[in-house]
mmCIF file of C-alpha atoms and ligand atoms in Angstrom:
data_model
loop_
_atom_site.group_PDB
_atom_site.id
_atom_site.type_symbol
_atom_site.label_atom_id
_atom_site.label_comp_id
_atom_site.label_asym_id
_atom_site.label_seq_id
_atom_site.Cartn_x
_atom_site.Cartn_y
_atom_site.Cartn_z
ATOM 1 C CA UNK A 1 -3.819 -10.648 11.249
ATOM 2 C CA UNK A 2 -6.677 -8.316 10.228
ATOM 3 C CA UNK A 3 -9.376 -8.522 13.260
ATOM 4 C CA UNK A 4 -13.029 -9.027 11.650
ATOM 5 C CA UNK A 5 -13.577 -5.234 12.462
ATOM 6 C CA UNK A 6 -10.431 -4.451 10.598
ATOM 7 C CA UNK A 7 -10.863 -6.560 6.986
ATOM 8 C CA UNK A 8 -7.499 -7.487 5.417
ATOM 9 C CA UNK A 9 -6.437 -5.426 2.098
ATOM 10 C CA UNK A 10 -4.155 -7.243 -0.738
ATOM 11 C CA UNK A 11 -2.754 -4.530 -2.529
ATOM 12 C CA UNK A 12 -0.526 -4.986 -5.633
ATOM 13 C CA UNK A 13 1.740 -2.309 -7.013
ATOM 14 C CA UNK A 14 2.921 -3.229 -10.244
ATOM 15 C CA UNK A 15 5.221 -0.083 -10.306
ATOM 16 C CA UNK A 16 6.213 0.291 -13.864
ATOM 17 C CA UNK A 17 5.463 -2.139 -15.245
ATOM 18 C CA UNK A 18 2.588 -3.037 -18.384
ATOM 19 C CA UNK A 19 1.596 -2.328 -21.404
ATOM 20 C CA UNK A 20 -1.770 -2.437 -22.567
ATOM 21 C CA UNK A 21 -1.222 -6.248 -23.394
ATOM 22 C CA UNK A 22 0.587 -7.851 -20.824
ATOM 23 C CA UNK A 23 -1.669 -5.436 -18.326
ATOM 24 C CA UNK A 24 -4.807 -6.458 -19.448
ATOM 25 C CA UNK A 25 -4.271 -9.954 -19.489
ATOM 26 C CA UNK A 26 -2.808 -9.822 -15.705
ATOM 27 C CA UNK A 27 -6.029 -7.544 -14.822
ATOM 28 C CA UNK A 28 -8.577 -9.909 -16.478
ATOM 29 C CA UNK A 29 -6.136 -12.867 -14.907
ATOM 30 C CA UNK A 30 -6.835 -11.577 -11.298
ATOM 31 C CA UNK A 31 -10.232 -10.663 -11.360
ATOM 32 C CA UNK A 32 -11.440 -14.482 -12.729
ATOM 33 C CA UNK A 33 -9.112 -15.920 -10.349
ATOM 34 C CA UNK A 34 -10.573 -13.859 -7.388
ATOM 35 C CA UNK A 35 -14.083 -14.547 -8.559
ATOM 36 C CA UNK A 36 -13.189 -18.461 -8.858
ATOM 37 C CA UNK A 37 -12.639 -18.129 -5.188
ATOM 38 C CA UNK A 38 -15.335 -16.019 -3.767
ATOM 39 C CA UNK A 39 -16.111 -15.447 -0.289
ATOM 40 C CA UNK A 40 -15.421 -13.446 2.747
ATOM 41 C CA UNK A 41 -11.567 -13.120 1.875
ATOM 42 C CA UNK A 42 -9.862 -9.720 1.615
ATOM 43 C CA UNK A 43 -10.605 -7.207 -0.248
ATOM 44 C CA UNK A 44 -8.261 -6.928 -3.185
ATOM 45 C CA UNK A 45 -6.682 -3.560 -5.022
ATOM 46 C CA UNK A 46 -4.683 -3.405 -8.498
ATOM 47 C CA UNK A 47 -2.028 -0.364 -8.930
ATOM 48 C CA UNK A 48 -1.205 -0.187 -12.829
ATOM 49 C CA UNK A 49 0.631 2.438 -13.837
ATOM 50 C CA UNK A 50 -1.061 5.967 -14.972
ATOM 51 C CA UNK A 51 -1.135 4.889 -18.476
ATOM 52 C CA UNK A 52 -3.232 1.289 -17.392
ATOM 53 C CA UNK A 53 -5.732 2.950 -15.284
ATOM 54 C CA UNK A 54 -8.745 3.382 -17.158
ATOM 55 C CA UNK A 55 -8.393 -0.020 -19.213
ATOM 56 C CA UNK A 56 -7.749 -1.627 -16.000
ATOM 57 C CA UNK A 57 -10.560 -0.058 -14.083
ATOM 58 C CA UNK A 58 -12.513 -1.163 -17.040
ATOM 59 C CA UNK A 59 -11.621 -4.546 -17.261
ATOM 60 C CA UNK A 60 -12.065 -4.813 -13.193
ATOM 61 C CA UNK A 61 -15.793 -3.269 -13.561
ATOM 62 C CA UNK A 62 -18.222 -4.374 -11.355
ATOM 63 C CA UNK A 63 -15.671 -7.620 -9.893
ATOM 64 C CA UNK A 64 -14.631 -7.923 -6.657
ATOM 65 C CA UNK A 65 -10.869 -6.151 -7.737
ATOM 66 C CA UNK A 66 -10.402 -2.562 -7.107
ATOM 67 C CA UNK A 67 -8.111 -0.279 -8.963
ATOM 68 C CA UNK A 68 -5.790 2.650 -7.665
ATOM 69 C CA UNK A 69 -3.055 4.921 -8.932
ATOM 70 C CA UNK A 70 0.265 4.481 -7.382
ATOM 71 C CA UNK A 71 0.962 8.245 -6.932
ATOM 72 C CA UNK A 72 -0.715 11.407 -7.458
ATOM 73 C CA UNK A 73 -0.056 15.448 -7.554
ATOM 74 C CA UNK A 74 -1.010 17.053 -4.919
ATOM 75 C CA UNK A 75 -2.849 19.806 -6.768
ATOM 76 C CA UNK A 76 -6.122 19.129 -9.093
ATOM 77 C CA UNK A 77 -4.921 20.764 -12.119
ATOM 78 C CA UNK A 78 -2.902 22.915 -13.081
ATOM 79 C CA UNK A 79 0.724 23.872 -15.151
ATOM 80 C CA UNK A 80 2.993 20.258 -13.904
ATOM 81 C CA UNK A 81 4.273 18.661 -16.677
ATOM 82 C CA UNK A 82 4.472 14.973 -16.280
ATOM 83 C CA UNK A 83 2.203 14.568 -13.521
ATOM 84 C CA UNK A 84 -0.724 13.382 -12.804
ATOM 85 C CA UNK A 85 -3.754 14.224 -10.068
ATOM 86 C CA UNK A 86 -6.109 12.148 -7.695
ATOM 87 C CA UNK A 87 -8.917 13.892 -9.480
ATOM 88 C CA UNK A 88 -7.572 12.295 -12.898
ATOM 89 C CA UNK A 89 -6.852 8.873 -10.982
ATOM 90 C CA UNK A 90 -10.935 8.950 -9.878
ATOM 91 C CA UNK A 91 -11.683 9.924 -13.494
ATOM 92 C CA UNK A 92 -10.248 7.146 -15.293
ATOM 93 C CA UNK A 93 -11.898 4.716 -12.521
ATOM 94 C CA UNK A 94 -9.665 4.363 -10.104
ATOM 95 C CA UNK A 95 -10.869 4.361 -5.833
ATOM 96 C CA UNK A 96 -7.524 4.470 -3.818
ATOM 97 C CA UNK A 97 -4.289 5.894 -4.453
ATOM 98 C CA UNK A 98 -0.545 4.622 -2.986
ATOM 99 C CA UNK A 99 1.282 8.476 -1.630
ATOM 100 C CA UNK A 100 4.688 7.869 -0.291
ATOM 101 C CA UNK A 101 5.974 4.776 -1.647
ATOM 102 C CA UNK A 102 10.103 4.684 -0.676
ATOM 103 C CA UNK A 103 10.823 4.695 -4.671
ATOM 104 C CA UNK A 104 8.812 8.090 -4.582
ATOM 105 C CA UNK A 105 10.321 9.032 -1.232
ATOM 106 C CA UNK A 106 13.997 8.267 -1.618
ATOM 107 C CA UNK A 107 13.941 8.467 -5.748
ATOM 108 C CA UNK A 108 11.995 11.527 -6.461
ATOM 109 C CA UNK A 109 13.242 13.784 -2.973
ATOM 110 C CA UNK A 110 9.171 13.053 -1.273
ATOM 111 C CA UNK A 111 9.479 14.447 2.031
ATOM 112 C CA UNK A 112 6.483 14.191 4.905
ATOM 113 C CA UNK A 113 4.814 17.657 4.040
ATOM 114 C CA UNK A 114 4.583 16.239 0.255
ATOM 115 C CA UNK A 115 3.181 13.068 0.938
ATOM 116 C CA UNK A 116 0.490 14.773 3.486
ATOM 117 C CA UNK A 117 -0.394 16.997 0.618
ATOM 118 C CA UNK A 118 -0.862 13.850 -1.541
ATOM 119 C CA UNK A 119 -2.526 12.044 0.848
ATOM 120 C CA UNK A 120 -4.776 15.177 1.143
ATOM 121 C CA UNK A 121 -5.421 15.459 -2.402
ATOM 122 C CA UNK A 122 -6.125 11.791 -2.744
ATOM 123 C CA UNK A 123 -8.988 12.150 0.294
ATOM 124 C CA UNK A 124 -10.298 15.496 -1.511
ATOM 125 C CA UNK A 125 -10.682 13.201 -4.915
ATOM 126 C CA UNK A 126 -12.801 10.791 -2.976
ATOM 127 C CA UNK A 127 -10.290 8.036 -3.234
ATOM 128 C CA UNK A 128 -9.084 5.834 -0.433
ATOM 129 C CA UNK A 129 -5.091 6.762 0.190
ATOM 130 C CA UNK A 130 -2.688 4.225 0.894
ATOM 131 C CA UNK A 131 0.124 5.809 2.938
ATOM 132 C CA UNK A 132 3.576 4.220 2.589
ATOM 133 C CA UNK A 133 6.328 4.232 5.317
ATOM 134 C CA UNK A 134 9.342 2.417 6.623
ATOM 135 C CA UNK A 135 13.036 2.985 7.413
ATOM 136 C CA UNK A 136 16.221 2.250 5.807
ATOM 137 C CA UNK A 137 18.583 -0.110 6.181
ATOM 138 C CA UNK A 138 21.103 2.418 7.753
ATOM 139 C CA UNK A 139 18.067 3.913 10.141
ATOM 140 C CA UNK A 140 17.574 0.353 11.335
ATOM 141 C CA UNK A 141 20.771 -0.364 11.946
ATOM 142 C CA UNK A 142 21.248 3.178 13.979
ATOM 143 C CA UNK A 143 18.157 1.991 16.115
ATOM 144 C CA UNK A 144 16.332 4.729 14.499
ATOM 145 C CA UNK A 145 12.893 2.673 13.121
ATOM 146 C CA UNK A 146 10.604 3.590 15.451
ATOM 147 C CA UNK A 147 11.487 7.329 15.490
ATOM 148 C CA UNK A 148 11.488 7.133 11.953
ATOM 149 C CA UNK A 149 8.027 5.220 11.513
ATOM 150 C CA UNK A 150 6.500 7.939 13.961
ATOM 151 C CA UNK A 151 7.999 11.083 12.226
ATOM 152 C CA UNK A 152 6.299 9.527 8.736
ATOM 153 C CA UNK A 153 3.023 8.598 10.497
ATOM 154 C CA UNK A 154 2.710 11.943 11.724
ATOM 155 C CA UNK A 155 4.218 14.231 9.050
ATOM 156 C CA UNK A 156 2.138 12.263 6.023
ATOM 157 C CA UNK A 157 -1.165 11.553 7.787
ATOM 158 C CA UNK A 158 -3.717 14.012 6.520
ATOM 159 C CA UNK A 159 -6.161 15.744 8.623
ATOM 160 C CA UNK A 160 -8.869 14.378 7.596
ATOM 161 C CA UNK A 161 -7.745 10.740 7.536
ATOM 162 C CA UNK A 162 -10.219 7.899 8.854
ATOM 163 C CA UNK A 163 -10.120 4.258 9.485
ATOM 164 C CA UNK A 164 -11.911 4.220 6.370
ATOM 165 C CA UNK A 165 -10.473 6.126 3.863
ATOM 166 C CA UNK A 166 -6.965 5.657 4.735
ATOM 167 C CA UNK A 167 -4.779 2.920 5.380
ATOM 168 C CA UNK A 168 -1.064 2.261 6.146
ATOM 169 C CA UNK A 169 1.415 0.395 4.480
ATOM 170 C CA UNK A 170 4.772 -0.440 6.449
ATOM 171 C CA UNK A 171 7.568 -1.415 4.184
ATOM 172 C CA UNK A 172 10.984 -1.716 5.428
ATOM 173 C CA UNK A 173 12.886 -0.045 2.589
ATOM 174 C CA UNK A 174 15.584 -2.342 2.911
ATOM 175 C CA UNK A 175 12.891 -5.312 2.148
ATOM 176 C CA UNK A 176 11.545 -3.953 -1.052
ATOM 177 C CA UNK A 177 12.875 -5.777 -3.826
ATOM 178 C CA UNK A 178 15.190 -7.755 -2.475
ATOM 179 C CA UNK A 179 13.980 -10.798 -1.036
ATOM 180 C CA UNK A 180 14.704 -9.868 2.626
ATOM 181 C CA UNK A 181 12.123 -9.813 4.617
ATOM 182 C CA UNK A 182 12.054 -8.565 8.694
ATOM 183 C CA UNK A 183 11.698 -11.093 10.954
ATOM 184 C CA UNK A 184 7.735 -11.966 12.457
ATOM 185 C CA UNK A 185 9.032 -10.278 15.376
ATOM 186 C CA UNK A 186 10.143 -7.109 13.877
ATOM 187 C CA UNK A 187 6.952 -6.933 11.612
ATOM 188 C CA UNK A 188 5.229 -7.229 14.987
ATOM 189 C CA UNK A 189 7.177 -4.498 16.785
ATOM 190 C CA UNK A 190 7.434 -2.435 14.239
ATOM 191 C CA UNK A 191 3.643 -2.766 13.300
ATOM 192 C CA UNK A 192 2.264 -2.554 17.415
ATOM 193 C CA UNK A 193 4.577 0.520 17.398
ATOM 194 C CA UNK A 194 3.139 2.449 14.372
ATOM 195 C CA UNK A 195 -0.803 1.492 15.711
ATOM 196 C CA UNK A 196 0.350 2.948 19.551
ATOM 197 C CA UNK A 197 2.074 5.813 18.407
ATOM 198 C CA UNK A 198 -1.145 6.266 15.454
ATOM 199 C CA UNK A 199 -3.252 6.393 18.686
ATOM 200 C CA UNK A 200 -1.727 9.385 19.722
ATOM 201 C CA UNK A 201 -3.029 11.296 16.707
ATOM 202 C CA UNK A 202 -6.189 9.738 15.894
ATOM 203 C CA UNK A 203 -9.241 8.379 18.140
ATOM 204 C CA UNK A 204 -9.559 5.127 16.573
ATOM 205 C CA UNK A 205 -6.071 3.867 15.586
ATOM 206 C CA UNK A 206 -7.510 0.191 16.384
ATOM 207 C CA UNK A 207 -9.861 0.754 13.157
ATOM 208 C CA UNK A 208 -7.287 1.800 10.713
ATOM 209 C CA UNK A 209 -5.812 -1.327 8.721
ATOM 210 C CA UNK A 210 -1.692 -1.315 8.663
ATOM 211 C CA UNK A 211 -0.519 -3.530 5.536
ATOM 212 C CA UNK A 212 3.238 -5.088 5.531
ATOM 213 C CA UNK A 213 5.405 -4.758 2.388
ATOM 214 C CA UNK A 214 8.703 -5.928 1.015
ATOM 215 C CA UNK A 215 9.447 -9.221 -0.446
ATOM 216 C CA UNK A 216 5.858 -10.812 0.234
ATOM 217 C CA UNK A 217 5.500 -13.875 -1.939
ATOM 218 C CA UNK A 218 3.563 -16.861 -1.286
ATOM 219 C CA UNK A 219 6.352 -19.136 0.224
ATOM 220 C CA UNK A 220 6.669 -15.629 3.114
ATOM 221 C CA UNK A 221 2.745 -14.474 3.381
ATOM 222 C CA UNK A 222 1.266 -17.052 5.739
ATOM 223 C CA UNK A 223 3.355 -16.089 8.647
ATOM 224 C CA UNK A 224 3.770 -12.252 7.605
ATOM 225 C CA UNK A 225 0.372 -11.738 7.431
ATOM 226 C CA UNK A 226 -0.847 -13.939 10.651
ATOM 227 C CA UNK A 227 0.853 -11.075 12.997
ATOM 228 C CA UNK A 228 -1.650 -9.269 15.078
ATOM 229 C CA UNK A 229 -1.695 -5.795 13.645
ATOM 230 C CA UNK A 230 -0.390 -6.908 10.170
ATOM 231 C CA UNK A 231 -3.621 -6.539 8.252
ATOM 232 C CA UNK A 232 -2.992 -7.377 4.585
ATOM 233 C CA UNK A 233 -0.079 -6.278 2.040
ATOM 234 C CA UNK A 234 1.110 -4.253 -0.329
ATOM 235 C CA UNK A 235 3.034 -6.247 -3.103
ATOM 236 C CA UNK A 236 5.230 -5.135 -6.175
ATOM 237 C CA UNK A 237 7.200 -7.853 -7.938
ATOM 238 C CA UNK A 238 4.524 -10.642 -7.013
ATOM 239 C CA UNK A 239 2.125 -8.543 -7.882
ATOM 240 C CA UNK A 240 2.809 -9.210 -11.361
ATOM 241 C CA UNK A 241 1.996 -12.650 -11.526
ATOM 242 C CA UNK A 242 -1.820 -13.397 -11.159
ATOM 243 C CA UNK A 243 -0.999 -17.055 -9.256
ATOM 244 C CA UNK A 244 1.497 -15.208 -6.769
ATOM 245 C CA UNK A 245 -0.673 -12.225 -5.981
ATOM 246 C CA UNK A 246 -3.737 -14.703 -5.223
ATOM 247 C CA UNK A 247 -1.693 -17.088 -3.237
ATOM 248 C CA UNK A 248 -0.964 -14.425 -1.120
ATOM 249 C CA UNK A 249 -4.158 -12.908 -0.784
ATOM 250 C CA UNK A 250 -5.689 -16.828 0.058
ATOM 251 C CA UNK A 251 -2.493 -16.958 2.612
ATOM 252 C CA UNK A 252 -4.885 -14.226 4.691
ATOM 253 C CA UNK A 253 -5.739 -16.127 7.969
ATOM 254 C CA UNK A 254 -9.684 -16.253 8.057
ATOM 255 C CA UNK A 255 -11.464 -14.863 10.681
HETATM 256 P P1 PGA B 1 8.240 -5.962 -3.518
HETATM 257 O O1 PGA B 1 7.746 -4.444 -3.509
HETATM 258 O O2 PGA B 1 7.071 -6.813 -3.133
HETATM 259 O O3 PGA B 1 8.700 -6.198 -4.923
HETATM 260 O O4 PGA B 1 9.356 -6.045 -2.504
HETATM 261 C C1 PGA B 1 6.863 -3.989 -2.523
HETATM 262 C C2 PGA B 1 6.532 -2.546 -2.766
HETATM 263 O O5 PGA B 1 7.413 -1.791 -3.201
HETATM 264 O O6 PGA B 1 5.398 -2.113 -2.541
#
């Protein structure tokens, strides 16, 4: 549960998925349902794919939804075919930027050094990064999660990250997609263990907000999101409906 100092961040990733259609209508979908319910609830971020961003951004223009990228080159410009910078996110309107998701990670070969570079890239581009970490199922069950949640907290953090322009997403890979979720208690160790071990390499770990993802849906996001240091989520499949995403985002304790 996000502490006032620390307000809670619903994130949806909507991976890829939309076209300019079905994207649109989700977009304008979230934004009137988040303005039918204003107030001091979370702050809530979109992730279309690179192709969405600028209609999105458009569409979410001057409402209470923000709108990110879900990956980015580390470099500005330059001869990489296919890909796509944090400097072209911010162009088409976007403010924050997922680096490290596990489908980047474990599906395109990501390692730490790459996702730092992202992250860095991201910062450099003025956008707010949103860091993504979490084990496997076979690290979990070697009682490897905390080593592995500290080697990806340290190798992807950038220099230059702050409470404000960086967050933290922990997602079990092993919950992503498949309707497992960790127990409260593991969310809770797992989450107290990344903001200790963050408080090793930063001076104000207790101001940077750590989102939970994997399998949040509405039925799961009251009692994910009440534990201490979980402070918001990052969704994908329940992302895509605007109903789901905004039941989860109203299943944010208040206060
Ligand atoms: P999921 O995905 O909510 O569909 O499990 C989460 C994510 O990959 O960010």
């Amino acid at each position: 549960m996000a502490t006032t100092a620390r307000r809670a961040l619903i994130a949806g990733n909507w991976k890829m998925n939309g076209r300019a259609a079905d994207g649109l209508a989700l977009a304008r979908a979230v934004r009137a349902q988040a303005e039918a319910a204003p107030g001091a609830g979370p702050e809530l971020l979109v992730c279309p794919p690179a192709t969405l961003v600028r209609a999105v951004a458009e569409a979410m223009a001057g409402g209470p939804v923000a709108v990110g990228g879900q990956d980015c080159h580390p470099e500005e410009s330059g001869a990489f075919t296919g890909d796509v910078s944090a400097e072209m996110l911010a162009d088409a309107g976007a403010s924050h930027v997922i680096v490290g998701h596990s489908e980047r990670r474990h599906g395109h070969g990501e390692d730490d050094a790459l996702v730092q570079a992202k992250a860095a890239a991201g910062l450099a581009a003025g956008l707010t990064v949103v860091i993504c970490i979490g084990e496997t199922e076979a690290e979990r069950d070697a009682g490897q999660t905390f080593a592995v949640l500290s080697t990806q907290v340290e190798g992807s953090l950038p220099p230059d990250a702050t409470a404000a322009n960086t967050v933290i997403a922990y997602e079990p890979v092993w919950a992503i997609g498949t309707g497992r979720t960790p127990t409260v208690a593991e969310v809770d160790e797992a989450h107290t263990h990344i903001r200790v071990y963050l408080g090793t390499l930063v001076s104000n770990a207790a101001a940077f907000r750590l989102l939970y993802g994997g399998s949040l849906k509405p039925a799961n996001a009251a009692e994910l999101l009440a534990v201490k240091d979980v402070d918001g989520g990052l969704i994908g499949g329940a992302s895509l409906k605007a109903e789901d995403f905004l039941a989860i985002a109203n299943a944010v304790p208040v206060g």
